Amino acid sequence: MNLTLTEKIIYSHLEGNTDTKQTPIPPGTRISIKIDQTLTQDATGTMAYLQFEGMGKDRVQTELSVSYVDHNMLQEDYKNADDHRYLQSAAARYGLWFSRPGNGICHQTHLENFGIPGKTLLGSDSHTPTGGGLGMLAIGAGGLDVALAMAGAPFNLFMPKIYGVHLTGRLMPGISAKDIILEVLRRETVKGGAGAVYEYFGEGAASLSVTERATITNMGAELGATSSLFPSDSVTRSFLASMGREFVWRELAADEGCRYDKIISIDISALRPLAACPHSPDNIRPVEALAGLAVDQVVIGSCTNSSLADLAAVAALVKGQTVHPRVSAGIVCGSRAVMLAAEESGILHELTRAGFRLLDSACGPCIGMGFAPPSAGVSLRTFNRNFKGRSGTADAEVYLVSPETAAAAAIAGCFVLNSAAVDGKPLCRQPLPRQLPVTGNSFFIPPLPPEEAVNVSIQRGPNIKPCPQFTAAPADFLLETLIKTGDNISTDDIMPAGAKVLPLRSNIPEIAKYVFAPVDSGFYARASAAKSGCIIGGANYGQGSSREHAALAPAYLGVKAVIVKSFARIHKANLINYGILPFTFADDAGYDGIKQGDPLVFSGIRAFLQSDAPVFSVTNKRAGKSYTLRLEADGEERRILLAGGRIALMRDGF
Ligand code: MIC
Ligand code: SF4
């Protein structure tokens, strides 16, 4: 049988409780796969390790697990520093690698130091598929799922559809990998990848470097995809060799004649610079159409575009020039290795001289941790998300662009085509260092041997509170409709990040005060008064991040059901993990017929969960009407929901 690359990796990692023995496994079949590696970051990591601590394992069971600190590094007060200390001590106690603050953004750093073609990686961050740039099957998930994988449990998912992306041609000067993924987003939209993996192939794919590939697989998260990946070839081998890790390389590709569920063809030599306009990564327009629009801020960085090659392209474009007086420009090196190489090669000097501010090697402005744009400011970022308010400024207009487009705007003070795209001459870069400085153990704290690890005591600060406990679902519910939203509500809308809220990630009672704050400041008061309730939403509800706090905090406030037109994958899994019923409307009548404040009667909910019935009827007491809802949940998920969540199931052993 001719297999896709995704099928090859999945089939070699299948575990016992997969629903079928038949291959090819049809898309939508429940499967379980072995997880070889995990990664966590600090903002989701504290909760994940608190959960892991409760699982009774002495040590992580994976081949490799890494705990990164990269999201919250402002250290405004003790909370943040206490979280870092907790994470470091938990890593030492349970046999993980610890990546210190300043080592870099987890995805770029993992790619450089730990990624291995053909392995599976589960990360408590939605951009974990960055690892697909190296030919890994890398998937984002909630912290609890990652904690379970660290405890040795397989990861459950639905067999994805596999979309082939055939890249032909070669990138022209001034056009970059970011423009490729923006083109994919233009065609596919933020909902297009639901339940799918995107597999890239063709001469265009072969011509891209590993970090260019990683830009593309990283932003596959914005398609709502389960993952994205490239073959592992000679380019992959050279990248690994440049990191001193050629020994982990192996060749991997789809078989000739394998079957994709659909094929998208893109001639990359015909692409022009693109921008994702406010406030969605799929709101794509050509840069030419935006020319002349004044720009207040430019930031190069994030896990999408902070490689050495990205910084080199910017340095080549701004060489000998100065950032426009209107523009505040910042730069983030994706990792400490990138920073050192940029320093040694003079790239950093060029950027600093031109007027860029060097920001911490971390997520920073990407989630509103500093460097927020001015009121109604236009900010050009090489990042992956531009949801309204995510930058920290509610009325900012954020555009997602390539490093080349950002560099040109920094100098011109407005949207403009970069000079290489105009004259078609390749950028004259300083010679790039052949090898990134190999970071090795001097930057990472390696796992302790088991006999030493058992003696480590875990250090907790006063802001680190235990995860709330939930109890079994009752026989019936009467739930107030606490909020009704439109389509594409992101987890940034449900549970914002940013400098004020991120330090509360280890303290659910406190962070719960901010649920829905960006879209409805009255939500917390209403939910607290009602004590229990439900949420009505549109399509692609919960898109964006993997943060389980967007399920855990509503569960803490008494939310028992979320009824929407469709869900984003990770958020739905997080809702189930915390015992919230994830229903979808069978038709538009339900969504149209329910208003905020309506009391909804769910009678016989326990009996329904004990059955395998796919549909349930809910009654709106105000309107006197009933609507049909669907629950797509298998037996295991129904048991979790009955118990009041996955931890309750493990605790009470239903
Ligand atoms: C994001 O980009 O939204 C984040 C912050 O990295 C999140 C994780 C989090 O909320 O901690 C993600 O992408 O999963
Ligand atoms: Fe960090 Fe932004 Fe990447 Fe999320 S998307 S991991 S916040 S850099």
GROMACS .gro file of N, CA and C in nm, residues 32 166 175 315 324 546 599 654:
model
   24
   32SER      N    1  -0.542   0.586   1.882
   32SER     CA    2  -0.453   0.620   1.993
   32SER      C    3  -0.311   0.604   1.945
  166HIS      N    4   0.096   2.059  -0.291
  166HIS     CA    5   0.200   2.042  -0.391
  166HIS      C    6   0.259   2.179  -0.424
  175ILE      N    7   1.018   3.734  -0.160
  175ILE     CA    8   0.897   3.658  -0.123
  175ILE      C    9   0.945   3.548  -0.028
  315ALA      N   10   1.804   4.232   0.817
  315ALA     CA   11   1.929   4.310   0.823
  315ALA      C   12   1.972   4.352   0.683
  324HIS      N   13   1.203   5.451   1.037
  324HIS     CA   14   1.125   5.575   1.021
  324HIS      C   15   1.088   5.633   1.158
  546SER      N   16  -0.403   2.647   2.269
  546SER     CA   17  -0.436   2.519   2.334
  546SER      C   18  -0.472   2.541   2.480
  599PRO      N   19  -3.336   3.031   2.995
  599PRO     CA   20  -3.312   2.910   3.075
  599PRO      C   21  -3.330   2.785   2.989
  654PHE      N   22  -1.503   0.575   3.783
  654PHE     CA   23  -1.639   0.536   3.738
  654PHE      C   24  -1.637   0.408   3.657
   0.00000   0.00000   0.00000
